[in-house]
CSV table of C-alpha atoms in Angstrom, one decimal:
chain,number,residue,atom,x,y,z
N,67,MET,CA,-38.4,87.3,-8.0
N,68,LYS,CA,-38.7,83.8,-9.6
N,69,GLN,CA,-41.4,81.5,-8.4
N,70,ALA,CA,-40.2,78.0,-7.6
N,71,SER,CA,-41.9,75.4,-9.7
N,72,ALA,CA,-43.5,72.4,-8.0
N,73,PRO,CA,-41.6,69.1,-8.5
N,74,ASP,CA,-43.1,66.6,-10.9
N,75,GLN,CA,-44.5,63.3,-9.5
N,76,THR,CA,-41.3,61.4,-10.2
N,77,GLN,CA,-39.3,63.8,-8.2
N,78,GLN,CA,-41.8,64.3,-5.4
N,79,PHE,CA,-42.4,60.6,-4.7
N,80,ARG,CA,-39.0,58.9,-5.1
N,81,HIS,CA,-39.3,57.2,-1.7
N,82,TYR,CA,-41.8,55.0,-0.1
N,83,ASP,CA,-43.8,56.5,2.7
N,84,ALA,CA,-42.6,56.1,6.3
N,85,LEU,CA,-45.1,53.4,7.3
N,86,THR,CA,-44.2,51.3,4.2
N,87,VAL,CA,-40.5,51.6,5.0
N,88,PHE,CA,-41.0,50.7,8.7
N,89,LEU,CA,-43.2,47.7,7.9
N,90,HIS,CA,-40.7,46.5,5.2
N,91,TRP,CA,-37.8,46.5,7.6
N,92,ALA,CA,-39.8,45.2,10.5
N,93,THR,CA,-40.8,42.3,8.4
N,94,ALA,CA,-37.3,41.6,7.3
N,95,LEU,CA,-35.9,41.7,10.8
N,96,LEU,CA,-38.6,39.6,12.2
N,97,VAL,CA,-38.2,37.0,9.4
N,98,LEU,CA,-34.5,36.8,10.1
N,99,PHE,CA,-35.1,36.6,13.9
N,100,GLN,CA,-37.7,33.9,13.4
N,101,PHE,CA,-35.6,31.8,11.1
N,102,ALA,CA,-32.5,32.0,13.3
N,103,LEU,CA,-34.5,30.9,16.4
N,104,GLY,CA,-36.3,28.1,14.5
N,105,GLU,CA,-33.0,26.7,13.1
N,106,THR,CA,-31.0,26.9,16.4
N,107,TRP,CA,-33.4,26.3,19.3
N,108,GLY,CA,-32.5,22.6,19.3
N,109,LEU,CA,-28.9,23.4,20.2
N,110,PRO,CA,-29.1,24.8,23.8
N,111,THR,CA,-30.4,23.0,26.9
N,112,LYS,CA,-33.9,23.1,28.3
N,113,PRO,CA,-34.2,26.6,30.0
N,114,VAL,CA,-32.7,28.4,27.0
N,115,HIS,CA,-34.5,26.2,24.5
N,116,HIS,CA,-37.8,27.1,26.2
N,117,LEU,CA,-37.1,30.8,26.1
N,118,MET,CA,-36.2,30.5,22.4
N,119,VAL,CA,-39.5,28.7,21.6
N,120,VAL,CA,-41.5,31.3,23.6
N,121,ALA,CA,-39.6,34.2,21.8
N,122,HIS,CA,-40.3,32.4,18.5
N,123,LEU,CA,-44.0,32.2,19.3
N,124,THR,CA,-44.3,35.8,20.4
N,125,ALA,CA,-42.3,37.1,17.5
N,126,GLY,CA,-44.5,34.9,15.2
N,127,ILE,CA,-47.6,36.6,16.4
N,128,VAL,CA,-46.0,40.0,16.0
N,129,LEU,CA,-44.8,39.1,12.5
N,130,SER,CA,-48.4,37.9,11.6
N,131,VAL,CA,-49.8,41.3,12.7
N,132,VAL,CA,-47.1,43.2,10.8
N,133,VAL,CA,-47.7,41.2,7.6
N,134,PHE,CA,-51.5,41.8,7.8
N,135,VAL,CA,-51.0,45.5,8.5
N,136,ARG,CA,-48.6,45.6,5.7
N,137,LEU,CA,-51.0,43.9,3.3
N,138,TYR,CA,-53.8,46.3,4.4
N,139,TRP,CA,-51.6,49.3,4.0
N,140,ARG,CA,-50.3,48.1,0.6
N,141,LEU,CA,-53.9,47.7,-0.7
N,142,THR,CA,-55.3,50.9,0.8
N,143,GLY,CA,-52.7,53.7,1.4
N,144,GLY,CA,-49.1,52.8,0.8
N,145,ARG,CA,-47.2,54.7,-1.8
N,146,ARG,CA,-46.6,52.8,-5.0
N,147,LEU,CA,-43.6,53.6,-7.1
N,148,ALA,CA,-44.2,51.3,-10.0
N,149,PHE,CA,-44.1,54.2,-12.5
N,150,LEU,CA,-40.3,54.4,-11.8
N,151,LEU,CA,-39.8,50.8,-13.0
N,152,SER,CA,-39.7,49.2,-16.5
N,153,LEU,CA,-42.5,46.8,-17.3
N,154,LEU,CA,-40.3,43.8,-16.8
N,155,ASP,CA,-39.1,45.1,-13.4
N,156,ARG,CA,-42.7,45.8,-12.4
N,157,LEU,CA,-43.7,42.3,-13.3
N,158,CYS,CA,-40.8,40.8,-11.4
N,159,ALA,CA,-41.4,43.0,-8.4
N,160,VAL,CA,-45.1,42.2,-8.2
N,161,ALA,CA,-44.4,38.4,-8.6
N,162,MET,CA,-41.8,38.5,-5.8
N,163,GLU,CA,-43.9,40.6,-3.5
N,164,SER,CA,-46.9,38.4,-4.1
N,165,ALA,CA,-44.9,35.2,-3.5
N,166,LEU,CA,-43.4,36.6,-0.3
N,167,TYR,CA,-46.7,37.8,1.1
N,168,GLY,CA,-48.3,34.5,0.3
N,169,LEU,CA,-45.5,32.5,1.9
N,170,LEU,CA,-45.5,34.7,5.0
N,171,VAL,CA,-49.3,34.3,5.5
N,172,THR,CA,-48.9,30.6,4.9
N,173,GLU,CA,-46.0,30.4,7.3
N,174,ALA,CA,-48.1,32.1,10.0
N,175,GLY,CA,-51.0,29.7,9.4
N,176,LEU,CA,-48.7,26.7,9.5
N,177,GLY,CA,-47.1,27.9,12.8
N,178,PHE,CA,-50.4,28.3,14.5
N,179,ALA,CA,-51.6,25.0,13.1
N,180,TRP,CA,-48.4,23.2,14.3
N,181,ARG,CA,-48.6,24.6,17.8
N,182,TRP,CA,-52.3,24.2,18.3
N,183,GLY,CA,-52.4,20.9,16.5
N,184,ALA,CA,-50.0,19.6,19.1
N,185,GLY,CA,-52.5,20.6,21.8
N,186,GLN,CA,-50.3,23.4,23.0
N,187,SER,CA,-51.1,27.1,23.7
N,188,MET,CA,-49.5,29.9,21.7
N,189,SER,CA,-47.5,32.2,24.0
N,190,PHE,CA,-47.6,35.9,23.5
N,191,PHE,CA,-45.3,37.6,26.0
N,192,GLY,CA,-46.3,34.9,28.5
N,193,PHE,CA,-50.0,35.3,27.8
N,194,LEU,CA,-51.3,31.9,26.7
N,195,ILE,CA,-53.7,31.5,23.8
N,196,PRO,CA,-55.3,28.0,24.0
N,197,PRO,CA,-55.9,25.9,20.9
N,198,PRO,CA,-59.3,26.5,19.3
N,199,PHE,CA,-59.4,22.9,17.9
N,200,THR,CA,-58.6,19.4,18.9
N,201,ARG,CA,-55.1,17.8,18.5
N,202,PHE,CA,-53.9,16.5,15.1
N,203,SER,CA,-52.8,13.0,14.6
N,204,SER,CA,-49.1,12.5,14.8
N,205,GLY,CA,-48.9,12.0,11.0
N,206,THR,CA,-50.7,15.3,10.3
N,207,LEU,CA,-48.7,17.1,12.9
N,208,THR,CA,-45.4,15.9,11.4
N,209,TRP,CA,-46.7,17.0,7.9
N,210,VAL,CA,-47.5,20.5,9.2
N,211,GLU,CA,-44.2,20.8,11.0
N,212,ASN,CA,-42.3,19.8,7.8
N,213,LEU,CA,-44.3,22.2,5.7
N,214,HIS,CA,-43.6,25.0,8.2
N,215,SER,CA,-39.9,24.2,8.0
N,216,TRP,CA,-39.7,24.0,4.2
N,217,ASN,CA,-41.8,27.1,3.8
N,218,ALA,CA,-39.4,29.0,6.1
N,219,TRP,CA,-36.5,28.0,3.9
N,220,LEU,CA,-38.4,29.1,0.8
N,221,ILE,CA,-39.1,32.5,2.4
N,222,ILE,CA,-35.4,32.9,3.2
N,223,ALA,CA,-34.4,31.8,-0.4
N,224,LEU,CA,-36.8,34.4,-1.9
N,225,ALA,CA,-35.8,37.1,0.6
N,226,VAL,CA,-32.2,36.6,-0.4
N,227,GLY,CA,-33.1,36.8,-4.1
N,228,HIS,CA,-35.2,40.0,-3.3
N,229,ALA,CA,-32.2,41.5,-1.4
N,230,GLY,CA,-29.8,40.5,-4.2
N,231,ALA,CA,-32.1,42.1,-6.8
N,232,ALA,CA,-32.3,45.3,-4.8
N,233,LEU,CA,-28.5,45.4,-4.4
N,234,PHE,CA,-28.1,44.7,-8.2
N,235,HIS,CA,-30.4,47.6,-9.0
N,236,GLN,CA,-28.7,49.9,-6.5
N,237,PHE,CA,-25.0,49.2,-7.3
N,238,ILE,CA,-24.9,47.8,-10.8
N,239,LEU,CA,-27.9,49.5,-12.5
N,240,LYS,CA,-27.6,52.5,-10.2
N,241,ASP,CA,-31.3,53.3,-10.5
N,242,GLY,CA,-31.9,54.0,-6.8
N,243,VAL,CA,-34.2,51.1,-6.0
N,244,LEU,CA,-32.7,50.4,-2.6
N,245,SER,CA,-32.6,54.0,-1.6
N,246,ARG,CA,-36.3,54.2,-2.1
N,247,MET,CA,-36.9,51.8,0.8
N,248,LEU,CA,-34.6,53.8,3.1
N,249,PRO,CA,-36.0,56.5,5.4
N,250,GLU,CA,-35.9,59.8,3.4
N,251,ARG,CA,-33.8,61.6,5.9
N,252,SER,CA,-31.1,58.9,5.7
N,253,VAL,CA,-30.7,59.4,1.9
N,254,ASN,CA,-28.6,62.2,0.5
N,255,PRO,CA,-30.7,64.5,-1.8
């Protein structure tokens, strides 16, 4: 009777762990949701506009927590698959990930600063978190608002580039990069 040999590391770890996959897609969906709300909340009338702002604030707090959990997991326990990439691909991936993490943390900080700097509470599922500091001047507040908006567009631009690179790897290079970020049971062996 033949004994089955254990798979080598490249075969055994061809997918990210479940928490990394969940955090990745939760981040992507929350970023798209946040961007859509922020870009369209000026269109509807007051009651719907208010609900959109409250949803944006709540989702922003959730996204902030997801990003910090993701960073912690990435630094402490998340599976890394860099050994499957070429040196150039590794460098590009690290640069993109670092830029997106940095921009997401910055976006959260700017969002809190904008809301609290206007003297308004953050709303988290209706629970109000009052500002911990005094109001900003109108010039400072406008500056923070503009940075928040431009940073959001930069996040979207990089996320589109990130998605485009994943699709290029998956369908042109056919190296399975995208399938590594899908839940293992949804990928054919």
